[in-house]
């Protein structure tokens, strides 16, 4: 790989912003939630671009899209590269999309140069990475890796009670290919950091060595609905108070687990959610993450034990369900070295990085050699319509991805 081989940054930037026109947010970002009509439109645009690039599209029974560029050796296992096109309800333009379209840009560049590779290259769009509409996150890649079943995935419901399986069929992207049968030589994923480290350190590229494990614990607390004005304090069975104490406890557990551990609550629903009625039920999700397996499991055990004690003291019912989980991931050292060497060859500043967010690469790592490339994002902001990156950051990340993928796929001409 010569250092003068570069992707077309203008074309990549244009593609990113053309995709953002589908499912626009209200403040400049994106709302292209999985298995919505806008998701279907985004998929159709991606397929059109892949067709124009001469790729062959395959779709599995989870709706995962695989666009294949043939190699010269029909027996060689392909190099897979991609991310996701679905977004949060108030998501940005770059989360996931950069990885899919950066991968496609690499293939377009190979076509422009007339370069062939020994191994096929497959560009992937994974279904429901975000988990915003159907929990858990990384649902389809989890099924691909064998960690979840198709039946489990199809039965997931959104807040309106619609199932994943029904919605996948409704938008027309339920494929016939059996999920998980594809074999990978390697898997690469480009992503924005979704954190502030690269920007703060002035680095162009994050060489991702590990990904934090996580537990999503959904708590259902059952109290007693009562008038907020006429019910004496000592006679209340207050599910809201129990939640507040559990939130404070989660903060303490995460702080006690430092360094490199986080915990918090991002979603909560009160019922009946009336300003003058004490909640009869509160449902909320605790999100805990760390790169250390023993620490991760210890945090979960402590949170569940102390939550039960809090609820018992207040007379509140407490049920806990694990609605999302994956173990900490160590990415393949040889591929990490390939990414690091590509950044050095191209003259980009770089540093090793642990991903704080979960990604489809975390499940891919269970079935194939895997690693990730990251670029900075402004103020580390993501899952927000104000999420922003520069064209130069996008281009740098895509160039490093391009070099790493093509080196692994092996140039033959």
C-alpha positions as CSV (number, residue, x, y, z in Angstrom):
1,X,0.0,0.0,0.0
2,X,1.5,3.3,-1.1
3,X,0.8,6.4,1.1
4,X,-0.4,8.3,-1.9
5,X,-3.5,6.1,-2.3
6,X,-6.4,8.0,-0.8
7,X,-10.2,7.9,-0.9
8,X,-12.2,10.7,-2.4
9,X,-13.0,12.9,0.6
10,X,-15.4,15.1,-1.3
11,X,-17.5,12.2,-2.5
12,X,-17.6,10.6,1.0
13,X,-18.7,13.9,2.5
14,X,-21.4,14.4,-0.1
15,X,-22.7,10.9,0.4
16,X,-23.0,11.4,4.2
17,X,-25.0,14.5,3.8
18,X,-27.2,13.1,1.1
19,X,-28.1,10.2,3.4
20,X,-28.9,12.7,6.1
21,X,-31.7,14.1,3.9
22,X,-33.6,10.9,4.6
23,X,-35.2,11.0,8.1
24,X,-34.0,14.5,9.0
25,X,-34.2,15.5,12.6
26,X,-35.6,18.8,13.8
27,X,-32.3,20.4,14.6
28,X,-30.0,19.4,11.8
29,X,-29.4,15.8,12.8
30,X,-31.2,12.6,11.9
31,X,-34.2,10.6,13.0
32,X,-33.9,7.4,10.9
33,X,-34.9,4.8,13.5
34,X,-34.6,1.1,12.6
35,X,-37.4,-0.5,10.5
36,X,-39.2,2.8,9.9
37,X,-40.2,4.0,6.5
38,X,-37.2,6.3,6.6
39,X,-34.9,3.4,7.4
40,X,-36.3,1.6,4.3
41,X,-35.6,4.7,2.2
42,X,-32.0,4.9,3.5
43,X,-31.5,1.3,2.7
44,X,-32.8,1.8,-0.8
45,X,-30.3,4.7,-1.4
46,X,-27.4,2.6,0.0
47,X,-28.4,-0.3,-2.3
48,X,-28.6,2.0,-5.3
49,X,-25.1,3.3,-4.6
50,X,-23.8,-0.3,-4.2
51,X,-25.4,-1.4,-7.4
52,X,-23.8,1.6,-9.2
53,X,-20.4,0.4,-7.7
54,X,-20.9,-3.0,-9.2
55,X,-21.5,-4.8,-5.9
56,X,-23.7,-7.8,-5.3
57,X,-26.2,-7.3,-2.5
58,X,-27.3,-10.0,-0.1
59,X,-29.8,-9.6,2.7
60,X,-30.3,-12.0,5.6
61,X,-33.3,-12.8,7.7
62,X,-32.4,-10.0,10.2
63,X,-32.3,-7.5,7.4
64,X,-28.5,-7.2,7.5
65,X,-27.2,-5.9,4.1
66,X,-24.0,-7.3,2.6
67,X,-22.6,-5.6,-0.6
68,X,-19.8,-7.8,-2.1
69,X,-17.0,-6.7,-4.3
70,X,-15.5,-9.9,-5.8
71,X,-11.8,-10.8,-5.3
72,X,-9.6,-12.8,-7.7
73,X,-9.6,-15.9,-5.5
74,X,-13.2,-17.3,-5.3
75,X,-12.2,-19.6,-2.4
76,X,-10.7,-16.8,-0.2
77,X,-12.8,-15.6,2.8
78,X,-13.9,-12.0,2.4
79,X,-12.9,-9.0,4.4
80,X,-16.0,-7.4,5.9
81,X,-16.2,-3.7,6.7
82,X,-19.1,-1.5,7.8
83,X,-21.4,-0.2,10.5
84,X,-25.1,0.9,10.7
85,X,-27.4,3.4,9.0
86,X,-30.1,3.5,11.8
87,X,-30.1,6.4,14.2
88,X,-31.3,7.6,17.6
89,X,-34.6,9.6,17.6
90,X,-32.5,12.7,18.0
91,X,-29.3,11.3,16.5
92,X,-26.5,12.9,14.5
93,X,-25.5,12.6,10.9
94,X,-22.3,10.6,11.5
95,X,-22.9,7.9,14.1
96,X,-22.8,4.6,12.2
97,X,-23.3,6.3,8.8
98,X,-19.6,7.3,8.5
99,X,-18.6,3.6,8.9
100,X,-21.0,2.3,6.2
101,X,-20.3,5.1,3.7
102,X,-16.6,5.2,4.5
103,X,-16.5,1.5,3.6
104,X,-18.4,2.1,0.4
105,X,-16.1,4.9,-0.5
106,X,-13.1,2.5,-0.1
107,X,-14.7,0.2,-2.7
108,X,-15.5,3.2,-5.0
109,X,-11.8,4.2,-4.8
110,X,-10.7,0.7,-5.7
111,X,-13.0,0.9,-8.7
112,X,-11.6,4.3,-9.7
113,X,-8.0,3.0,-9.5
114,X,-8.8,-0.3,-11.3
115,X,-7.3,-2.2,-8.3
116,X,-8.2,-5.8,-7.7
117,X,-7.8,-7.7,-4.4
118,X,-7.3,-11.4,-3.8
119,X,-10.1,-11.5,-1.2
120,X,-13.6,-10.2,-1.7
121,X,-14.5,-7.1,0.2
122,X,-18.1,-6.9,1.7
123,X,-19.6,-3.7,2.9
124,X,-22.1,-4.2,5.7
125,X,-25.1,-2.3,7.1
126,X,-26.2,-4.0,10.3
127,X,-29.8,-3.8,11.4
128,X,-30.8,-2.1,14.7
129,X,-27.4,-1.2,16.1
130,X,-28.9,1.7,18.1
131,X,-31.5,-0.3,20.1
132,X,-33.5,3.0,20.4
133,X,-36.7,1.4,19.1
134,X,-36.1,-2.3,19.8
135,X,-33.9,-3.2,22.7
136,X,-31.3,-4.5,23.0
137,X,-28.8,-2.5,20.9
138,X,-26.6,-4.4,18.3
139,X,-29.5,-6.8,17.9
140,X,-28.9,-8.1,14.4
141,X,-25.1,-8.4,14.8
142,X,-25.8,-10.2,18.1
143,X,-28.0,-12.8,16.2
144,X,-25.3,-13.0,13.5
145,X,-22.7,-13.9,16.2
146,X,-25.0,-16.5,17.7
147,X,-25.4,-14.7,21.0
148,X,-29.2,-14.1,20.4
149,X,-31.8,-16.1,18.5
150,X,-33.8,-15.0,15.5
151,X,-37.0,-15.8,17.4
152,X,-35.9,-13.6,20.3
153,X,-35.1,-10.8,18.0
154,X,-38.4,-11.0,16.0
155,X,-40.3,-10.9,19.3
156,X,-38.8,-7.6,20.5
157,X,-41.4,-4.8,20.8
158,X,-41.2,-1.1,20.4
159,X,-43.0,1.3,22.7
160,X,-46.2,1.0,20.6
161,X,-46.2,-2.8,20.9
162,X,-45.0,-3.5,17.3
163,X,-42.6,-6.4,16.9
164,X,-39.3,-6.4,15.2
165,X,-40.2,-9.3,13.0
166,X,-43.5,-7.7,11.8
167,X,-41.8,-4.3,11.1
168,X,-38.9,-5.9,9.2
169,X,-41.3,-7.7,6.9
170,X,-43.5,-4.6,6.6
171,X,-40.7,-2.4,5.2
172,X,-39.6,-5.1,2.8
173,X,-36.1,-5.8,4.1
174,X,-36.5,-9.3,5.5
175,X,-34.1,-11.4,3.5
176,X,-34.1,-15.2,2.9
177,X,-30.4,-15.7,3.7
178,X,-29.9,-17.6,7.0
179,X,-28.3,-15.2,9.5
180,X,-24.8,-16.1,10.7
181,X,-23.8,-18.5,7.9
182,X,-21.4,-16.1,6.3
183,X,-17.7,-16.6,7.2
184,X,-15.3,-13.7,7.6
185,X,-11.6,-13.5,7.2
186,X,-11.6,-10.2,9.1
187,X,-14.0,-7.4,10.1
188,X,-13.2,-3.7,10.3
189,X,-15.4,-0.8,11.5
190,X,-14.9,2.9,11.3
191,X,-16.8,5.1,13.8
192,X,-16.8,8.5,15.4
193,X,-15.4,8.3,18.9
194,X,-18.6,9.4,20.7
195,X,-16.3,10.7,23.4
196,X,-13.9,13.7,23.9
197,X,-10.5,12.0,24.2
198,X,-9.2,12.3,20.6
199,X,-10.2,15.9,20.2
200,X,-8.7,16.8,23.6
201,X,-5.4,15.0,22.7
202,X,-5.3,16.6,19.2
203,X,-5.2,13.2,17.5
204,X,-6.6,12.4,14.1
205,X,-7.1,8.6,14.6
206,X,-8.1,6.3,17.4
207,X,-6.6,2.9,17.2
208,X,-9.2,0.9,19.1
209,X,-7.7,-1.9,21.2
210,X,-10.7,-2.8,23.4
211,X,-14.4,-2.2,23.9
212,X,-16.1,-1.9,27.2
213,X,-18.6,-4.5,28.3
214,X,-22.0,-3.5,29.5
215,X,-25.2,-4.5,31.3
216,X,-28.5,-2.8,30.7
217,X,-30.7,-3.5,33.7
218,X,-34.4,-2.6,33.4
219,X,-36.0,-2.0,36.7
220,X,-39.8,-2.2,37.2
221,X,-40.7,-0.6,40.6
222,X,-44.3,-1.0,41.8
223,X,-45.7,1.4,44.4
224,X,-49.2,2.7,45.1
225,X,-50.9,5.5,43.1
226,X,-52.1,8.2,45.5
227,X,-52.8,11.9,45.6
228,X,-49.7,13.9,46.1
229,X,-51.4,16.5,48.2
230,X,-53.6,14.5,50.5
231,X,-51.5,11.4,51.2
232,X,-49.4,11.7,54.4
233,X,-45.7,11.2,53.8
234,X,-45.5,8.3,56.2
235,X,-48.3,6.5,54.4
236,X,-46.9,6.6,50.9
237,X,-45.6,3.7,48.9
238,X,-43.5,5.8,46.5
239,X,-42.0,4.1,43.5
240,X,-40.5,7.5,42.4
241,X,-38.6,7.9,45.7
242,X,-37.2,4.4,45.3
243,X,-36.0,5.2,41.8
244,X,-34.4,8.4,43.1
245,X,-32.5,6.5,45.7
246,X,-31.4,3.8,43.3
247,X,-30.1,6.5,40.9
248,X,-28.0,8.0,43.6
249,X,-26.8,4.5,44.5
250,X,-25.8,3.7,40.9
251,X,-23.7,6.9,40.9
252,X,-21.9,5.8,44.0
253,X,-21.3,2.2,42.7
254,X,-19.8,3.6,39.5
255,X,-17.6,6.1,41.4
256,X,-16.4,3.3,43.7
257,X,-15.4,1.2,40.7
258,X,-13.1,3.9,39.3
259,X,-11.0,4.0,37.2
260,X,-12.6,3.1,33.8
261,X,-16.1,2.4,34.9
262,X,-19.4,4.3,34.2
263,X,-23.0,4.0,35.3
264,X,-26.2,6.0,34.9
265,X,-29.8,6.1,33.8
266,X,-30.9,7.5,30.5
267,X,-34.5,6.4,30.3
268,X,-37.4,6.4,32.8
269,X,-41.1,6.2,32.5
270,X,-43.6,7.0,35.3
271,X,-47.2,5.7,35.4
272,X,-49.6,7.3,35.3
273,X,-47.2,10.3,34.9
274,X,-49.6,12.9,36.3
275,X,-48.3,15.9,38.2
276,X,-50.5,15.3,41.3
277,X,-50.4,11.5,41.4
278,X,-47.7,9.4,43.1
279,X,-46.5,6.8,40.5
280,X,-47.9,3.3,40.8
281,X,-45.1,2.1,38.5
282,X,-41.7,3.3,37.4
283,X,-39.7,1.6,34.7
284,X,-36.1,2.7,34.1
285,X,-32.9,1.3,32.7
286,X,-29.5,1.3,34.4
287,X,-26.5,1.3,32.0
288,X,-23.2,0.2,33.5
289,X,-19.9,-0.3,31.5
290,X,-16.3,-1.1,32.1
291,X,-13.5,-2.9,30.2
292,X,-12.9,-5.2,33.2
293,X,-15.1,-8.3,33.3
294,X,-14.8,-8.9,37.1
295,X,-15.6,-5.3,37.8
296,X,-18.5,-5.2,35.4
297,X,-20.2,-8.3,37.0
298,X,-19.4,-6.9,40.5
299,X,-21.1,-3.6,39.7
300,X,-24.2,-5.5,38.5
301,X,-24.4,-7.7,41.6
302,X,-24.0,-4.7,44.0
303,X,-26.6,-2.6,42.2
304,X,-29.2,-5.4,42.2
305,X,-28.6,-6.2,45.9
306,X,-28.7,-2.6,47.1
307,X,-31.7,-1.8,44.9
308,X,-33.6,-4.7,46.5
309,X,-32.8,-3.3,50.0
310,X,-33.9,0.2,49.1
311,X,-37.2,-1.1,47.8
312,X,-37.8,-3.3,50.8
313,X,-37.3,-0.4,53.1
314,X,-39.9,1.7,51.2
315,X,-42.4,-1.2,50.7
316,X,-42.0,-0.9,46.9
317,X,-42.0,-4.0,44.6
318,X,-38.8,-4.4,42.6
319,X,-38.2,-6.6,39.5
320,X,-35.0,-6.5,37.4
321,X,-34.5,-7.8,33.8
322,X,-31.2,-7.7,31.9
323,X,-32.3,-6.3,28.6
324,X,-28.8,-5.8,27.1
325,X,-25.4,-7.3,27.7
326,X,-22.0,-8.1,26.2
327,X,-18.7,-8.9,27.7
328,X,-15.6,-6.6,27.4
329,X,-13.9,-7.2,24.1
330,X,-10.2,-7.3,23.2
331,X,-9.8,-6.6,19.5
332,X,-7.4,-8.8,17.4
333,X,-3.8,-7.6,18.0
334,X,-2.7,-8.2,14.4
335,X,-5.5,-6.1,13.0
336,X,-4.8,-3.4,15.6
337,X,-1.2,-3.3,14.3
338,X,-2.5,-3.0,10.7
339,X,-4.6,0.0,11.6
340,X,-1.7,1.6,13.6
341,X,0.7,1.1,10.7
342,X,-1.8,2.6,8.2
343,X,-2.2,5.7,10.3
344,X,1.6,6.0,10.5
345,X,2.1,5.4,6.8
346,X,-0.5,8.1,6.0
347,X,1.1,10.6,8.4
348,X,-1.9,10.9,10.7
349,X,-1.4,11.5,14.4
350,X,-2.9,8.6,16.4
351,X,-3.3,7.0,19.8
352,X,-4.6,3.7,21.3
353,X,-8.2,4.0,22.5
354,X,-10.8,2.0,24.4
355,X,-14.3,2.3,23.0
356,X,-16.7,3.5,25.6
357,X,-19.7,2.8,23.4
358,X,-20.9,-0.6,22.2
359,X,-20.7,-1.4,18.4
360,X,-21.5,-4.2,16.0
361,X,-17.8,-4.9,16.0
362,X,-18.2,-6.2,19.6
363,X,-20.3,-9.1,18.3
364,X,-18.3,-9.6,15.1
365,X,-15.3,-10.1,17.4
366,X,-17.0,-13.3,18.6
367,X,-16.8,-14.9,15.2
368,X,-13.9,-13.3,13.3
369,X,-10.7,-11.3,13.8
370,X,-12.0,-7.7,14.4
371,X,-10.9,-4.2,15.1
372,X,-12.1,-0.6,14.8
373,X,-10.8,2.8,13.6
374,X,-12.1,6.0,15.2
375,X,-12.0,9.7,14.4
376,X,-12.8,12.6,16.7
377,X,-16.1,14.3,17.1
378,X,-16.6,17.9,18.4
379,X,-16.8,18.0,22.2
380,X,-17.2,14.3,22.2
381,X,-20.9,14.8,21.6
382,X,-23.0,12.0,20.1
383,X,-26.6,10.7,20.3
384,X,-27.5,14.3,19.8
385,X,-28.5,16.3,16.7
386,X,-25.6,18.7,17.4
387,X,-23.1,15.8,16.8
388,X,-20.4,17.1,14.5
389,X,-17.2,16.1,12.8
390,X,-15.0,17.9,10.3
391,X,-14.6,16.7,6.7
392,X,-10.9,16.3,7.4
393,X,-11.6,13.9,10.3
394,X,-14.0,11.9,8.2
395,X,-11.4,11.7,5.4
396,X,-8.6,10.7,7.7
397,X,-10.6,7.9,9.3
398,X,-11.8,6.6,5.9
399,X,-8.2,6.7,4.5
400,X,-6.9,4.6,7.5
401,X,-9.8,2.2,7.1
402,X,-9.2,1.9,3.3
403,X,-5.5,1.1,3.8
404,X,-6.1,-1.4,6.5
405,X,-8.9,-3.2,4.6
406,X,-7.1,-3.3,1.3
407,X,-3.9,-4.5,2.9
408,X,-5.9,-7.3,4.6
409,X,-7.7,-8.1,1.3
410,X,-4.3,-8.2,-0.5
411,X,-3.8,-6.2,-3.7
412,X,-3.1,-8.3,-6.8
413,X,-3.0,-5.6,-9.5
